[in-house]
């Protein structure tokens, strides 16, 4: 099994329970705020074609769809289980007319070059087997001058946060094939101009807005 297939099957298994972890009391509130901020950062006017890479259960799809009148949001993932959940959410929230869910591997995307006006991705670049390849593909499918918003986890600064971070990092690697310690911002800087950044929990979570170079 390739690492891509292992990630897909891990998330297929997780898909029925994924939202219950997200709704866990201690993390649900900050997650909601951070995700909302990430969508704000797209600065949508309403006509854009937006790509949500690794949409998972489609948490941010309704929020994006409601900001679009002529535009559309495409949520992609390699896990069919997660994509089913994303589609169910869009149906439940009555936004399916502005939402598509598509099986796509961002390391080798099916979309044409310069196709999307904006790209957004929440907590996905730490799970993609080859993030450098994924960033290259995001750069390719994004229109010139387009922007990409990333919300994800990184290594925190403070001693106390690191104390909590390392056990979380190890369990995320084992159970979620997630690499919380990856330097995604560093990789982004090779192809994008990192125009704006925000850090939460001493850097354990970051939000960046990057413009295509
Ligand atoms: C931690 S989940 C995040 C889901 C969602 N964005 C959220 O915020 O809840 C990571 C998602 O990325 C997807 N993923 C991992 N590698 C991928 C790839 N190469 N292409 C597309 N999606 C991928 C996984 O299947 C999973 O659904």
PDB file of C-alpha atoms and ligand atoms in Angstrom:
ATOM      1  CA  UNK A   1       0.000   0.000   0.000  1.00  0.00           C
ATOM      2  CA  UNK A   2       1.408   3.442  -0.918  1.00  0.00           C
ATOM      3  CA  UNK A   3       1.497   6.167   1.771  1.00  0.00           C
ATOM      4  CA  UNK A   4      -1.262   7.973  -0.120  1.00  0.00           C
ATOM      5  CA  UNK A   5      -3.481   4.853   0.060  1.00  0.00           C
ATOM      6  CA  UNK A   6      -2.647   4.452   3.770  1.00  0.00           C
ATOM      7  CA  UNK A   7      -3.752   8.059   4.470  1.00  0.00           C
ATOM      8  CA  UNK A   8      -6.960   7.585   2.447  1.00  0.00           C
ATOM      9  CA  UNK A   9      -7.837   4.357   4.227  1.00  0.00           C
ATOM     10  CA  UNK A  10      -7.062   5.887   7.661  1.00  0.00           C
ATOM     11  CA  UNK A  11      -9.479   8.742   6.929  1.00  0.00           C
ATOM     12  CA  UNK A  12     -12.083   6.360   5.471  1.00  0.00           C
ATOM     13  CA  UNK A  13     -12.024   4.566   8.833  1.00  0.00           C
ATOM     14  CA  UNK A  14     -12.161   7.864  10.744  1.00  0.00           C
ATOM     15  CA  UNK A  15     -14.913   9.448   8.649  1.00  0.00           C
ATOM     16  CA  UNK A  16     -17.955   8.254  10.702  1.00  0.00           C
ATOM     17  CA  UNK A  17     -16.388   9.656  13.933  1.00  0.00           C
ATOM     18  CA  UNK A  18     -14.403  12.624  12.624  1.00  0.00           C
ATOM     19  CA  UNK A  19     -17.019  15.248  13.478  1.00  0.00           C
ATOM     20  CA  UNK A  20     -17.428  13.964  17.041  1.00  0.00           C
ATOM     21  CA  UNK A  21     -13.719  14.631  17.669  1.00  0.00           C
ATOM     22  CA  UNK A  22     -14.155  18.103  16.148  1.00  0.00           C
ATOM     23  CA  UNK A  23     -17.176  18.717  18.409  1.00  0.00           C
ATOM     24  CA  UNK A  24     -15.227  17.745  21.538  1.00  0.00           C
ATOM     25  CA  UNK A  25     -15.963  20.619  24.008  1.00  0.00           C
ATOM     26  CA  UNK A  26     -12.393  21.852  24.633  1.00  0.00           C
ATOM     27  CA  UNK A  27     -11.404  22.076  20.981  1.00  0.00           C
ATOM     28  CA  UNK A  28     -14.681  22.837  19.207  1.00  0.00           C
ATOM     29  CA  UNK A  29     -14.824  26.543  20.142  1.00  0.00           C
ATOM     30  CA  UNK A  30     -11.281  27.585  19.182  1.00  0.00           C
ATOM     31  CA  UNK A  31     -11.482  25.423  16.033  1.00  0.00           C
ATOM     32  CA  UNK A  32     -14.671  27.241  15.027  1.00  0.00           C
ATOM     33  CA  UNK A  33     -12.996  30.632  15.510  1.00  0.00           C
ATOM     34  CA  UNK A  34      -9.812  29.682  13.614  1.00  0.00           C
ATOM     35  CA  UNK A  35     -11.727  28.112  10.736  1.00  0.00           C
ATOM     36  CA  UNK A  36     -13.993  31.171  10.519  1.00  0.00           C
ATOM     37  CA  UNK A  37     -10.905  33.428  10.414  1.00  0.00           C
ATOM     38  CA  UNK A  38      -9.419  31.298   7.625  1.00  0.00           C
ATOM     39  CA  UNK A  39     -12.559  31.794   5.514  1.00  0.00           C
ATOM     40  CA  UNK A  40     -12.568  35.564   6.278  1.00  0.00           C
ATOM     41  CA  UNK A  41      -8.984  35.670   5.013  1.00  0.00           C
ATOM     42  CA  UNK A  42     -10.125  34.560   1.545  1.00  0.00           C
ATOM     43  CA  UNK A  43     -11.703  38.044   1.202  1.00  0.00           C
ATOM     44  CA  UNK A  44     -14.351  36.727  -1.169  1.00  0.00           C
ATOM     45  CA  UNK A  45     -16.352  39.085  -3.365  1.00  0.00           C
ATOM     46  CA  UNK A  46     -18.844  36.405  -4.444  1.00  0.00           C
ATOM     47  CA  UNK A  47     -17.785  35.423  -7.980  1.00  0.00           C
ATOM     48  CA  UNK A  48     -14.709  33.327  -7.171  1.00  0.00           C
ATOM     49  CA  UNK A  49     -13.939  29.678  -7.854  1.00  0.00           C
ATOM     50  CA  UNK A  50     -12.499  28.355  -4.585  1.00  0.00           C
ATOM     51  CA  UNK A  51     -10.638  25.093  -3.930  1.00  0.00           C
ATOM     52  CA  UNK A  52     -10.753  23.565  -0.408  1.00  0.00           C
ATOM     53  CA  UNK A  53      -7.878  21.056  -0.397  1.00  0.00           C
ATOM     54  CA  UNK A  54      -8.425  18.042   1.887  1.00  0.00           C
ATOM     55  CA  UNK A  55     -11.941  19.206   2.717  1.00  0.00           C
ATOM     56  CA  UNK A  56     -12.503  16.215   5.021  1.00  0.00           C
ATOM     57  CA  UNK A  57     -16.077  16.319   6.326  1.00  0.00           C
ATOM     58  CA  UNK A  58     -16.504  19.711   4.626  1.00  0.00           C
ATOM     59  CA  UNK A  59     -16.586  21.835   7.782  1.00  0.00           C
ATOM     60  CA  UNK A  60     -15.898  25.150   6.017  1.00  0.00           C
ATOM     61  CA  UNK A  61     -17.797  24.446   2.766  1.00  0.00           C
ATOM     62  CA  UNK A  62     -21.147  25.978   3.891  1.00  0.00           C
ATOM     63  CA  UNK A  63     -19.438  29.119   5.246  1.00  0.00           C
ATOM     64  CA  UNK A  64     -17.585  29.616   1.938  1.00  0.00           C
ATOM     65  CA  UNK A  65     -20.662  28.784  -0.180  1.00  0.00           C
ATOM     66  CA  UNK A  66     -22.772  31.389   1.651  1.00  0.00           C
ATOM     67  CA  UNK A  67     -20.251  34.083   0.668  1.00  0.00           C
ATOM     68  CA  UNK A  68     -20.554  33.191  -3.024  1.00  0.00           C
ATOM     69  CA  UNK A  69     -23.386  34.230  -5.334  1.00  0.00           C
ATOM     70  CA  UNK A  70     -22.023  33.500  -8.799  1.00  0.00           C
ATOM     71  CA  UNK A  71     -18.969  31.569  -7.585  1.00  0.00           C
ATOM     72  CA  UNK A  72     -18.464  27.988  -6.501  1.00  0.00           C
ATOM     73  CA  UNK A  73     -16.426  26.028  -3.983  1.00  0.00           C
ATOM     74  CA  UNK A  74     -14.860  22.676  -4.801  1.00  0.00           C
ATOM     75  CA  UNK A  75     -13.982  20.468  -1.833  1.00  0.00           C
ATOM     76  CA  UNK A  76     -11.435  17.785  -2.709  1.00  0.00           C
ATOM     77  CA  UNK A  77     -10.070  14.825  -0.778  1.00  0.00           C
ATOM     78  CA  UNK A  78      -8.511  11.400  -1.347  1.00  0.00           C
ATOM     79  CA  UNK A  79     -10.843   9.734   1.173  1.00  0.00           C
ATOM     80  CA  UNK A  80     -14.209   8.713  -0.255  1.00  0.00           C
ATOM     81  CA  UNK A  81     -15.613   8.324   3.289  1.00  0.00           C
ATOM     82  CA  UNK A  82     -14.727  11.935   4.102  1.00  0.00           C
ATOM     83  CA  UNK A  83     -16.104  13.196   0.786  1.00  0.00           C
ATOM     84  CA  UNK A  84     -19.440  11.483   1.515  1.00  0.00           C
ATOM     85  CA  UNK A  85     -19.597  13.335   4.842  1.00  0.00           C
ATOM     86  CA  UNK A  86     -18.752  16.625   3.102  1.00  0.00           C
ATOM     87  CA  UNK A  87     -21.554  16.156   0.581  1.00  0.00           C
ATOM     88  CA  UNK A  88     -24.049  15.242   3.332  1.00  0.00           C
ATOM     89  CA  UNK A  89     -23.084  18.433   5.184  1.00  0.00           C
ATOM     90  CA  UNK A  90     -23.562  20.591   2.075  1.00  0.00           C
ATOM     91  CA  UNK A  91     -26.993  18.987   1.510  1.00  0.00           C
ATOM     92  CA  UNK A  92     -27.989  19.440   5.154  1.00  0.00           C
ATOM     93  CA  UNK A  93     -26.906  23.098   5.089  1.00  0.00           C
ATOM     94  CA  UNK A  94     -28.721  23.677   1.815  1.00  0.00           C
ATOM     95  CA  UNK A  95     -25.709  24.919  -0.158  1.00  0.00           C
ATOM     96  CA  UNK A  96     -25.235  22.045  -2.590  1.00  0.00           C
ATOM     97  CA  UNK A  97     -25.987  24.359  -5.550  1.00  0.00           C
ATOM     98  CA  UNK A  98     -22.658  26.152  -4.908  1.00  0.00           C
ATOM     99  CA  UNK A  99     -20.600  23.175  -3.712  1.00  0.00           C
ATOM    100  CA  UNK A 100     -18.893  20.259  -5.509  1.00  0.00           C
ATOM    101  CA  UNK A 101     -17.087  17.413  -3.786  1.00  0.00           C
ATOM    102  CA  UNK A 102     -14.433  15.746  -5.924  1.00  0.00           C
ATOM    103  CA  UNK A 103     -11.983  12.913  -5.309  1.00  0.00           C
ATOM    104  CA  UNK A 104      -8.581  14.414  -6.102  1.00  0.00           C
ATOM    105  CA  UNK A 105      -5.025  13.854  -4.937  1.00  0.00           C
ATOM    106  CA  UNK A 106      -3.425  17.266  -4.490  1.00  0.00           C
ATOM    107  CA  UNK A 107       0.005  15.768  -5.137  1.00  0.00           C
ATOM    108  CA  UNK A 108      -1.121  15.110  -8.701  1.00  0.00           C
ATOM    109  CA  UNK A 109      -4.273  17.152  -9.242  1.00  0.00           C
ATOM    110  CA  UNK A 110      -6.767  16.562 -12.057  1.00  0.00           C
ATOM    111  CA  UNK A 111      -7.463  20.299 -12.397  1.00  0.00           C
ATOM    112  CA  UNK A 112      -6.016  22.417 -15.171  1.00  0.00           C
ATOM    113  CA  UNK A 113      -3.394  25.094 -14.649  1.00  0.00           C
ATOM    114  CA  UNK A 114      -4.539  28.515 -13.350  1.00  0.00           C
ATOM    115  CA  UNK A 115      -8.052  27.203 -12.685  1.00  0.00           C
ATOM    116  CA  UNK A 116      -8.899  28.567  -9.205  1.00  0.00           C
ATOM    117  CA  UNK A 117      -9.128  32.135  -7.868  1.00  0.00           C
ATOM    118  CA  UNK A 118      -8.468  31.073  -4.280  1.00  0.00           C
ATOM    119  CA  UNK A 119      -7.251  27.994  -2.425  1.00  0.00           C
ATOM    120  CA  UNK A 120      -7.919  27.213   1.216  1.00  0.00           C
ATOM    121  CA  UNK A 121      -6.776  24.288   3.310  1.00  0.00           C
ATOM    122  CA  UNK A 122      -7.453  23.523   6.991  1.00  0.00           C
ATOM    123  CA  UNK A 123      -5.325  20.974   8.880  1.00  0.00           C
ATOM    124  CA  UNK A 124      -4.427  19.062   5.721  1.00  0.00           C
ATOM    125  CA  UNK A 125      -0.807  19.870   4.816  1.00  0.00           C
ATOM    126  CA  UNK A 126       0.380  18.019   7.919  1.00  0.00           C
ATOM    127  CA  UNK A 127      -1.300  14.830   6.593  1.00  0.00           C
ATOM    128  CA  UNK A 128      -0.382  14.920   2.899  1.00  0.00           C
ATOM    129  CA  UNK A 129       2.403  12.370   2.248  1.00  0.00           C
ATOM    130  CA  UNK A 130       4.511  14.766   0.113  1.00  0.00           C
ATOM    131  CA  UNK A 131       3.634  18.376   1.037  1.00  0.00           C
ATOM    132  CA  UNK A 132       6.269  19.849  -1.314  1.00  0.00           C
ATOM    133  CA  UNK A 133       4.611  18.170  -4.299  1.00  0.00           C
ATOM    134  CA  UNK A 134       1.198  19.369  -3.060  1.00  0.00           C
ATOM    135  CA  UNK A 135       2.417  22.972  -2.791  1.00  0.00           C
ATOM    136  CA  UNK A 136       3.785  22.761  -6.343  1.00  0.00           C
ATOM    137  CA  UNK A 137       0.356  21.577  -7.570  1.00  0.00           C
ATOM    138  CA  UNK A 138      -1.471  24.297  -5.616  1.00  0.00           C
ATOM    139  CA  UNK A 139       0.821  26.837  -7.274  1.00  0.00           C
ATOM    140  CA  UNK A 140      -0.014  25.349 -10.688  1.00  0.00           C
ATOM    141  CA  UNK A 141      -3.829  25.229 -10.315  1.00  0.00           C
ATOM    142  CA  UNK A 142      -4.033  28.730  -8.777  1.00  0.00           C
ATOM    143  CA  UNK A 143      -4.517  31.708 -11.094  1.00  0.00           C
ATOM    144  CA  UNK A 144      -1.688  34.231 -11.305  1.00  0.00           C
ATOM    145  CA  UNK A 145      -2.068  36.751  -8.484  1.00  0.00           C
ATOM    146  CA  UNK A 146      -4.397  34.341  -6.641  1.00  0.00           C
ATOM    147  CA  UNK A 147      -4.027  33.625  -2.953  1.00  0.00           C
ATOM    148  CA  UNK A 148      -3.925  30.557  -0.755  1.00  0.00           C
ATOM    149  CA  UNK A 149      -4.919  30.413   2.921  1.00  0.00           C
ATOM    150  CA  UNK A 150      -3.498  27.717   5.192  1.00  0.00           C
ATOM    151  CA  UNK A 151      -4.653  26.883   8.706  1.00  0.00           C
ATOM    152  CA  UNK A 152      -2.557  24.161  10.299  1.00  0.00           C
ATOM    153  CA  UNK A 153      -0.414  23.056  13.215  1.00  0.00           C
ATOM    154  CA  UNK A 154       3.276  23.702  13.787  1.00  0.00           C
ATOM    155  CA  UNK A 155       5.913  23.528  16.502  1.00  0.00           C
ATOM    156  CA  UNK A 156       5.047  25.982  19.326  1.00  0.00           C
ATOM    157  CA  UNK A 157       7.538  28.406  20.929  1.00  0.00           C
ATOM    158  CA  UNK A 158       6.889  28.273  24.699  1.00  0.00           C
ATOM    159  CA  UNK A 159       8.137  25.558  27.044  1.00  0.00           C
ATOM    160  CA  UNK A 160       4.643  24.803  28.446  1.00  0.00           C
ATOM    161  CA  UNK A 161       3.124  24.482  24.969  1.00  0.00           C
ATOM    162  CA  UNK A 162       5.933  22.121  23.922  1.00  0.00           C
ATOM    163  CA  UNK A 163       5.173  20.028  26.997  1.00  0.00           C
ATOM    164  CA  UNK A 164       1.632  19.505  25.625  1.00  0.00           C
ATOM    165  CA  UNK A 165       2.710  19.483  22.000  1.00  0.00           C
ATOM    166  CA  UNK A 166       5.035  16.458  21.965  1.00  0.00           C
ATOM    167  CA  UNK A 167       2.515  13.870  23.291  1.00  0.00           C
ATOM    168  CA  UNK A 168      -0.085  15.265  20.869  1.00  0.00           C
ATOM    169  CA  UNK A 169       2.396  15.114  18.007  1.00  0.00           C
ATOM    170  CA  UNK A 170       3.223  11.458  18.687  1.00  0.00           C
ATOM    171  CA  UNK A 171      -0.448  10.367  18.945  1.00  0.00           C
ATOM    172  CA  UNK A 172      -1.342  12.364  15.802  1.00  0.00           C
ATOM    173  CA  UNK A 173       1.443  10.516  13.922  1.00  0.00           C
ATOM    174  CA  UNK A 174       0.243   7.119  15.131  1.00  0.00           C
ATOM    175  CA  UNK A 175      -3.536   7.565  14.839  1.00  0.00           C
ATOM    176  CA  UNK A 176      -3.928  10.191  12.129  1.00  0.00           C
ATOM    177  CA  UNK A 177      -0.739   9.850  10.030  1.00  0.00           C
ATOM    178  CA  UNK A 178      -0.429  13.573  10.800  1.00  0.00           C
ATOM    179  CA  UNK A 179       2.955  15.317  11.081  1.00  0.00           C
ATOM    180  CA  UNK A 180       2.275  18.309  13.317  1.00  0.00           C
ATOM    181  CA  UNK A 181       5.952  19.311  13.349  1.00  0.00           C
ATOM    182  CA  UNK A 182       6.310  19.967   9.614  1.00  0.00           C
ATOM    183  CA  UNK A 183       7.583  23.391   8.525  1.00  0.00           C
ATOM    184  CA  UNK A 184       4.882  24.070   5.930  1.00  0.00           C
ATOM    185  CA  UNK A 185       5.395  27.854   5.991  1.00  0.00           C
ATOM    186  CA  UNK A 186       9.063  27.330   5.104  1.00  0.00           C
ATOM    187  CA  UNK A 187       8.047  25.164   2.127  1.00  0.00           C
ATOM    188  CA  UNK A 188       5.415  27.713   1.022  1.00  0.00           C
ATOM    189  CA  UNK A 189       7.998  30.504   0.960  1.00  0.00           C
ATOM    190  CA  UNK A 190       9.756  28.812  -1.985  1.00  0.00           C
ATOM    191  CA  UNK A 191       6.775  29.391  -4.341  1.00  0.00           C
ATOM    192  CA  UNK A 192       4.511  31.928  -2.589  1.00  0.00           C
ATOM    193  CA  UNK A 193       4.872  35.276  -0.896  1.00  0.00           C
ATOM    194  CA  UNK A 194       3.628  34.807   2.673  1.00  0.00           C
ATOM    195  CA  UNK A 195       1.704  38.075   2.936  1.00  0.00           C
ATOM    196  CA  UNK A 196       0.106  37.682   6.357  1.00  0.00           C
ATOM    197  CA  UNK A 197       0.391  35.333   9.342  1.00  0.00           C
ATOM    198  CA  UNK A 198      -1.391  34.800  12.634  1.00  0.00           C
ATOM    199  CA  UNK A 199      -0.348  32.428  15.426  1.00  0.00           C
ATOM    200  CA  UNK A 200      -2.455  30.865  18.162  1.00  0.00           C
ATOM    201  CA  UNK A 201      -1.468  28.851  21.254  1.00  0.00           C
ATOM    202  CA  UNK A 202       2.147  30.037  21.065  1.00  0.00           C
ATOM    203  CA  UNK A 203       2.460  28.879  17.473  1.00  0.00           C
ATOM    204  CA  UNK A 204       0.900  25.447  17.851  1.00  0.00           C
ATOM    205  CA  UNK A 205      -1.678  26.633  15.313  1.00  0.00           C
ATOM    206  CA  UNK A 206      -0.999  29.124  12.520  1.00  0.00           C
ATOM    207  CA  UNK A 207      -2.982  30.825   9.815  1.00  0.00           C
ATOM    208  CA  UNK A 208      -1.217  32.279   6.771  1.00  0.00           C
ATOM    209  CA  UNK A 209      -2.315  34.071   3.641  1.00  0.00           C
ATOM    210  CA  UNK A 210       0.051  33.439   0.715  1.00  0.00           C
ATOM    211  CA  UNK A 211       0.094  35.091  -2.714  1.00  0.00           C
ATOM    212  CA  UNK A 212       1.317  33.221  -5.801  1.00  0.00           C
ATOM    213  CA  UNK A 213       4.777  34.431  -6.898  1.00  0.00           C
TER     214      UNK A 213
HETATM  215  C1  LIG B   1      -7.024  16.294   9.296  1.00  0.00           C
HETATM  216  S1  LIG B   1      -8.089  16.126   7.939  1.00  0.00           S
HETATM  217  C2  LIG B   1      -8.681  17.785   7.758  1.00  0.00           C
HETATM  218  C3  LIG B   1     -10.031  17.841   7.138  1.00  0.00           C
HETATM  219  C4  LIG B   1     -10.682  19.220   7.056  1.00  0.00           C
HETATM  220  N1  LIG B   1      -9.950  20.115   6.200  1.00  0.00           N
HETATM  221  C5  LIG B   1     -10.865  19.817   8.417  1.00  0.00           C
HETATM  222  O1  LIG B   1     -10.414  20.931   8.639  1.00  0.00           O
HETATM  223  O2  LIG B   1     -11.514  19.174   9.254  1.00  0.00           O
HETATM  224  C6  LIG B   1      -6.979  15.958   6.555  1.00  0.00           C
HETATM  225  C7  LIG B   1      -7.679  15.570   5.284  1.00  0.00           C
HETATM  226  O3  LIG B   1      -6.729  15.662   4.200  1.00  0.00           O
HETATM  227  C8  LIG B   1      -6.981  14.596   3.303  1.00  0.00           C
HETATM  228  N2  LIG B   1      -5.777  14.348   2.478  1.00  0.00           N
HETATM  229  C9  LIG B   1      -4.600  13.796   2.862  1.00  0.00           C
HETATM  230  N3  LIG B   1      -3.746  13.704   1.819  1.00  0.00           N
HETATM  231  C10 LIG B   1      -4.400  14.225   0.733  1.00  0.00           C
HETATM  232  C11 LIG B   1      -4.043  14.410  -0.635  1.00  0.00           C
HETATM  233  N4  LIG B   1      -2.843  14.020  -1.100  1.00  0.00           N
HETATM  234  N5  LIG B   1      -4.945  14.983  -1.460  1.00  0.00           N
HETATM  235  C12 LIG B   1      -6.166  15.365  -0.983  1.00  0.00           C
HETATM  236  N6  LIG B   1      -6.568  15.211   0.294  1.00  0.00           N
HETATM  237  C13 LIG B   1      -5.692  14.648   1.158  1.00  0.00           C
HETATM  238  C14 LIG B   1      -7.356  13.429   4.225  1.00  0.00           C
HETATM  239  O4  LIG B   1      -8.023  12.395   3.545  1.00  0.00           O
HETATM  240  C15 LIG B   1      -8.216  14.141   5.275  1.00  0.00           C
HETATM  241  O5  LIG B   1      -9.582  14.131   4.953  1.00  0.00           O
END
